[in-house]
Amino acid sequence: MSLDIHGLNLVGLRNTFRPDEELKLVLKRHWIVYMYLGFYALFLVISSIILVMYHSSVFSFISGDIFSVFLIIYWSAYLLFLYVTWVNNELDLFVITDQRIRGIEQISFLNRTISECSLDDVKEVNAQTKGLLENLFNFGTVSLHTASENSNFVMHFAPAPIDNASIIRNVIQNNKANKIEQPTI
C-alpha cells in the first residue's frame, strides 16, 4: 500500500500504526488557505512599493541607509509571519484508519498537539459550509465529537467537508459492524 497521499509522505507515520491497522483517509486543509497566503504576500509587495515611492516625502527625516535597514527588517518579519502561517496550515491533518482517528494540529510555531481516539469513542461527525466562498470552493469545517469532553477534533478549511464527513461516518460504521461480526473470546 502506498503511503504517499496527496503529496503527503506518511512513511514516518506508518511506524505508529498497529500491525493490522489500515489507512482510510488523510484529511488536510483545502488549497484556499494558500490563496490567503498569496493575498498576504501581495499586501507585502504593494506596501513595500508604496513605502519606497513615498519615502522621500513622508519619511524625509529618515536617511536612505536607515530606511533600507527598516525595509529589510519589515520584509524579514513579514516573511517570517508568512512562513509560520504556512507551517500552521500545512501541518494540520486528520489521519483516519480502520481503528482510530488521529488529529495532528499545529497550534503555533513549534507548538503541536496530537490527539487520538478510537473509532468507538466517536459520537458525532459534523460538516459545515457557510457563506458563498465555502460553498463555491467546496471547503468548510469537519468536526468529530467524542465521548470525552477534551478530545473533540475540528478541522477548519477542510476540503469537501460533506463528502469527507460521510467517508468518516462510513469508516466508523464499518468498524462497528466488524466488531459485531467478530465475537470476542
PDB file of N, CA and C in Angstrom, residues 1-2 16 18 58 62 69 77 102 107 136 156 158 166 178:
ATOM      1  N   MET A   1       0.842  -1.188   0.000  1.00  0.00           N
ATOM      2  CA  MET A   1       0.000   0.000   0.000  1.00  0.00           C
ATOM      3  C   MET A   1       0.882   1.245   0.000  1.00  0.00           C
ATOM      4  N   SER A   2       0.594   2.161  -0.891  1.00  0.00           N
ATOM      5  CA  SER A   2       1.360   3.393  -0.979  1.00  0.00           C
ATOM      6  C   SER A   2       0.973   4.338   0.149  1.00  0.00           C
ATOM      7  N   THR A  16       3.775   4.234  13.457  1.00  0.00           N
ATOM      8  CA  THR A  16       2.921   4.312  14.643  1.00  0.00           C
ATOM      9  C   THR A  16       1.621   3.534  14.478  1.00  0.00           C
ATOM     10  N   ARG A  18      -0.805   0.275  14.155  1.00  0.00           N
ATOM     11  CA  ARG A  18      -0.848  -1.078  14.693  1.00  0.00           C
ATOM     12  C   ARG A  18      -0.649  -2.060  13.538  1.00  0.00           C
ATOM     13  N   VAL A  58       7.225  61.366   2.750  1.00  0.00           N
ATOM     14  CA  VAL A  58       6.660  61.064   4.068  1.00  0.00           C
ATOM     15  C   VAL A  58       7.751  60.819   5.101  1.00  0.00           C
ATOM     16  N   ILE A  62      14.199  60.363   7.628  1.00  0.00           N
ATOM     17  CA  ILE A  62      14.972  59.124   7.739  1.00  0.00           C
ATOM     18  C   ILE A  62      15.908  59.040   6.537  1.00  0.00           C
ATOM     19  N   VAL A  69      17.492  49.573   5.932  1.00  0.00           N
ATOM     20  CA  VAL A  69      17.516  48.624   7.054  1.00  0.00           C
ATOM     21  C   VAL A  69      16.091  48.369   7.545  1.00  0.00           C
ATOM     22  N   ALA A  77      10.442  40.262   8.867  1.00  0.00           N
ATOM     23  CA  ALA A  77       9.367  39.966   9.818  1.00  0.00           C
ATOM     24  C   ALA A  77       8.128  39.464   9.091  1.00  0.00           C
ATOM     25  N   ARG A 102      -6.602  10.068  14.381  1.00  0.00           N
ATOM     26  CA  ARG A 102      -5.521  10.849  14.969  1.00  0.00           C
ATOM     27  C   ARG A 102      -5.604  12.253  14.394  1.00  0.00           C
ATOM     28  N   ILE A 107      -0.609  24.227  16.418  1.00  0.00           N
ATOM     29  CA  ILE A 107      -1.254  25.363  17.069  1.00  0.00           C
ATOM     30  C   ILE A 107      -0.524  26.657  16.737  1.00  0.00           C
ATOM     31  N   LEU A 136     -18.813  27.797  -2.852  1.00  0.00           N
ATOM     32  CA  LEU A 136     -18.290  27.891  -4.209  1.00  0.00           C
ATOM     33  C   LEU A 136     -17.031  27.043  -4.391  1.00  0.00           C
ATOM     34  N   HIS A 156     -10.813  23.146  10.369  1.00  0.00           N
ATOM     35  CA  HIS A 156     -11.324  24.263   9.584  1.00  0.00           C
ATOM     36  C   HIS A 156     -10.666  24.221   8.205  1.00  0.00           C
ATOM     37  N   ALA A 158     -11.449  22.464   5.678  1.00  0.00           N
ATOM     38  CA  ALA A 158     -11.345  21.086   5.182  1.00  0.00           C
ATOM     39  C   ALA A 158     -11.932  21.008   3.775  1.00  0.00           C
ATOM     40  N   SER A 166     -18.923  12.144   5.443  1.00  0.00           N
ATOM     41  CA  SER A 166     -19.608  10.907   5.071  1.00  0.00           C
ATOM     42  C   SER A 166     -18.637   9.725   5.036  1.00  0.00           C
ATOM     43  N   ASN A 178     -17.810  -4.597  11.935  1.00  0.00           N
ATOM     44  CA  ASN A 178     -16.774  -5.625  12.071  1.00  0.00           C
ATOM     45  C   ASN A 178     -16.658  -6.122  13.503  1.00  0.00           C
TER      46      ASN A 178
END
